[in-house]
Structures are given as C-alpha cells and as structure tokens.
XYZ file of N, CA and C in Angstrom:
234
model
N 7.914 -14.295 11.527
C 6.854 -14.920 9.848
C 6.089 -16.149 10.334
N 4.830 -16.255 9.648
C 4.431 -17.610 9.955
C 4.442 -18.225 8.667
N 5.833 -18.971 8.567
C 6.250 -19.855 7.050
C 5.597 -20.678 7.300
N 4.741 -21.515 8.015
C 4.124 -22.454 8.157
C 2.907 -22.500 7.381
N 2.115 -21.507 7.746
C 0.708 -21.651 7.440
C 0.966 -20.800 5.702
N 2.116 -19.968 5.190
C 2.124 -19.927 4.009
C 1.575 -18.381 3.640
N 1.574 -17.681 4.856
C 0.694 -16.668 4.682
C 1.045 -15.369 3.289
N 0.195 -15.218 2.706
C 0.317 -14.324 1.433
C 1.261 -13.242 1.850
N 0.803 -12.638 3.092
C 1.253 -11.240 3.426
C 3.084 -10.983 3.815
N 3.251 -12.359 4.214
C 4.415 -12.955 4.482
C 5.108 -12.657 3.267
N 4.850 -13.141 2.494
C 5.561 -13.240 0.629
C 5.632 -11.916 0.308
N 4.428 -10.885 0.496
C 4.681 -10.030 0.006
C 5.789 -9.102 0.757
N 5.523 -9.011 2.350
C 6.533 -8.403 2.877
C 8.036 -8.520 2.522
N 8.311 -10.081 2.697
C 9.428 -10.528 2.177
C 9.831 -9.979 0.908
N 9.397 -9.890 -0.267
C 9.644 -9.698 -1.737
C 9.842 -7.980 -1.471
N 8.814 -7.307 -0.585
C 9.542 -5.580 -0.733
C 10.653 -5.439 -0.243
N 10.900 -6.210 0.978
C 12.098 -6.198 1.332
C 13.684 -6.252 0.948
N 13.108 -7.500 -0.003
C 14.171 -8.011 -1.216
C 14.535 -6.451 -2.158
N 13.393 -5.818 -2.295
C 13.561 -4.985 -3.553
C 14.320 -3.968 -3.105
N 13.425 -3.525 -1.676
C 14.356 -2.659 -1.214
C 15.320 -2.696 -0.925
N 16.141 -4.097 -0.450
C 17.429 -4.028 -0.273
C 18.329 -3.968 -1.405
N 17.818 -4.216 -2.683
C 18.486 -4.670 -3.562
C 18.636 -3.081 -4.253
N 17.356 -2.372 -3.718
C 18.119 -0.582 -4.626
C 18.625 0.000 -3.193
N 19.053 -0.463 -2.090
C 19.624 0.446 -1.240
C 21.349 -0.359 -1.665
N 21.535 -1.197 -2.170
C 22.522 -1.757 -2.898
C 23.235 -1.013 -3.968
N 22.049 -0.874 -4.909
C 22.361 -0.426 -6.256
C 22.652 0.992 -6.348
N 21.728 1.622 -4.921
C 22.472 3.214 -5.093
C 23.588 3.645 -3.992
N 24.130 2.790 -3.479
C 25.269 2.509 -2.431
C 24.764 3.368 -1.337
N 23.466 3.545 -0.892
C 23.244 4.291 0.302
C 24.046 3.297 1.643
N 24.553 4.158 2.244
C 25.111 3.901 3.545
C 24.797 3.941 4.679
N 24.186 5.079 4.867
C 23.616 5.582 5.842
C 22.520 5.816 5.865
N 21.822 6.345 7.419
C 20.494 6.787 7.246
C 20.578 7.770 8.454
N 19.683 8.760 8.086
C 19.234 9.504 7.251
C 20.177 9.708 5.741
N 19.714 9.632 4.842
C 20.893 10.115 3.796
C 19.617 11.048 2.854
N 20.220 12.545 2.644
C 19.495 12.967 1.687
C 19.929 13.634 0.410
N 18.817 13.527 -0.329
C 18.845 13.844 -1.856
C 18.428 14.721 -1.950
N 19.100 15.786 -3.513
C 18.947 17.014 -3.669
C 18.637 16.951 -5.215
N 17.355 16.362 -5.328
C 17.508 16.667 -7.301
C 18.256 15.388 -7.723
N 18.005 14.279 -6.469
C 18.383 12.850 -7.054
C 20.148 12.960 -6.768
N 20.699 13.554 -6.228
C 21.821 13.531 -6.026
C 22.241 13.305 -4.593
N 23.080 12.560 -3.803
C 22.982 12.630 -2.624
C 23.844 13.898 -1.972
N 23.467 14.542 -1.173
C 23.967 15.636 -0.542
C 25.333 15.540 0.011
N 26.422 16.126 -0.127
C 27.321 15.932 0.123
C 27.583 16.020 1.785
N 28.457 15.367 2.449
C 28.647 15.539 3.597
C 29.253 16.759 4.284
N 29.386 17.586 3.734
C 30.155 18.655 4.023
C 29.047 19.702 4.343
N 27.967 19.720 3.810
C 26.902 20.268 3.958
C 26.102 19.882 4.626
N 25.026 21.105 5.622
C 24.380 20.172 6.732
C 23.151 20.890 6.346
N 21.954 20.116 6.856
C 20.558 20.713 6.797
C 20.708 22.108 6.808
N 21.055 22.659 8.055
C 20.948 24.008 7.839
C 21.155 24.883 6.210
N 22.501 24.254 6.296
C 22.938 25.176 4.885
C 22.424 25.033 3.595
N 21.260 23.889 3.735
C 20.796 23.361 2.806
C 19.486 24.793 2.729
N 18.868 24.852 4.031
C 17.635 25.636 4.284
C 18.418 26.939 3.712
N 19.428 27.155 4.556
C 20.244 28.779 3.899
C 19.903 29.226 2.297
N 20.493 27.966 1.616
C 20.057 28.015 -0.170
C 19.048 28.146 -0.557
N 17.797 27.955 -0.101
C 16.442 27.511 -0.443
C 15.861 29.284 -0.808
N 16.480 29.884 -0.157
C 15.841 31.002 -0.523
C 16.245 31.891 -2.019
N 17.187 31.517 -2.087
C 18.058 31.774 -3.364
C 17.356 31.062 -4.825
N 17.292 29.873 -4.088
C 16.931 28.853 -5.453
C 15.059 29.288 -5.757
N 14.484 29.896 -4.408
C 13.315 29.580 -5.119
C 12.786 31.007 -5.513
N 13.961 31.690 -5.483
C 13.791 33.356 -6.352
C 13.757 33.070 -7.488
N 14.397 31.642 -8.428
C 14.672 31.696 -9.913
C 13.640 30.808 -10.233
N 12.752 30.425 -9.466
C 11.396 29.836 -9.876
C 10.528 30.510 -10.745
N 9.849 31.937 -10.020
C 8.935 32.591 -10.982
C 9.313 33.190 -12.532
N 10.409 33.161 -12.434
C 11.199 33.381 -13.671
C 10.952 32.163 -14.802
N 11.078 31.076 -14.278
C 10.908 29.925 -15.039
C 9.435 29.914 -15.486
N 8.427 30.052 -14.719
C 7.172 29.708 -14.765
C 6.683 31.398 -15.973
N 7.356 31.776 -15.505
C 6.646 33.029 -16.637
C 7.633 32.730 -17.568
N 8.537 32.340 -17.892
C 9.017 32.509 -19.422
C 8.406 31.234 -20.124
N 8.387 30.191 -19.027
C 6.992 28.889 -19.877
C 5.616 30.061 -20.276
N 5.411 30.554 -19.000
C 4.161 31.006 -19.685
C 4.194 31.855 -21.056
N 4.945 32.640 -21.319
C 5.300 33.647 -22.257
C 5.316 32.996 -23.721
N 6.025 31.518 -23.114
C 6.014 30.489 -24.607
C 4.757 30.378 -25.503
N 4.511 29.921 -24.257
C 2.869 29.137 -24.180
C 1.710 30.350 -24.944
N 2.386 31.679 -24.434
C 1.132 32.564 -24.833
C 1.632 32.738 -26.361
N 2.720 32.844 -26.728
C 3.677 33.506 -27.999
C 3.156 32.353 -28.795
N 3.094 31.238 -28.956
C 2.658 30.145 -29.902
C 1.017 30.184 -30.218
N 0.586 30.266 -29.128
C -0.929 30.447 -29.407
C -1.691 31.350 -29.741
N -0.644 32.732 -29.889
C -1.154 33.480 -30.695
C -1.136 33.524 -32.055
C-alpha cells in the first residue's frame, strides 16, 4: 500500500477489508468456501452433490406457491 502519499484508494480498501473481517468473525465463518442455503450454513455431512439431488424436489413446489399467490391476487381484484 502507498501509505506515504495517503492514497484514498488504499483507505477504501483497508476499510472494506476491515468490514469484511468483522463480518466473517460475526458470522463465525471458519473456512472457505462456505455454502449457505437460505441463510444457513450447509451442514458438513452434506455435499454439493447432495444439494443438487435435492433441488429438483424443491423446485417442484415453487409453481404451487406462485399459483397460490396469483389466485389470491386475482381473488382480491374481483
């Protein structure tokens, strides 16, 4: 870093790194990569392949949620 000249870019980078490190400590992230699903750390006993296998079952329920929302909206507008 160019501390002698007081480069504003260095100060920005230092600030961003400081905030990032604080966030890592606050969230207790201890390794990278860390995979989060819906805001929760994926348990270590599951692999990415396990997650891929679960996704089709999860996505099958999404059209039902969208359909319910559209029925609710159309019901209220009638």
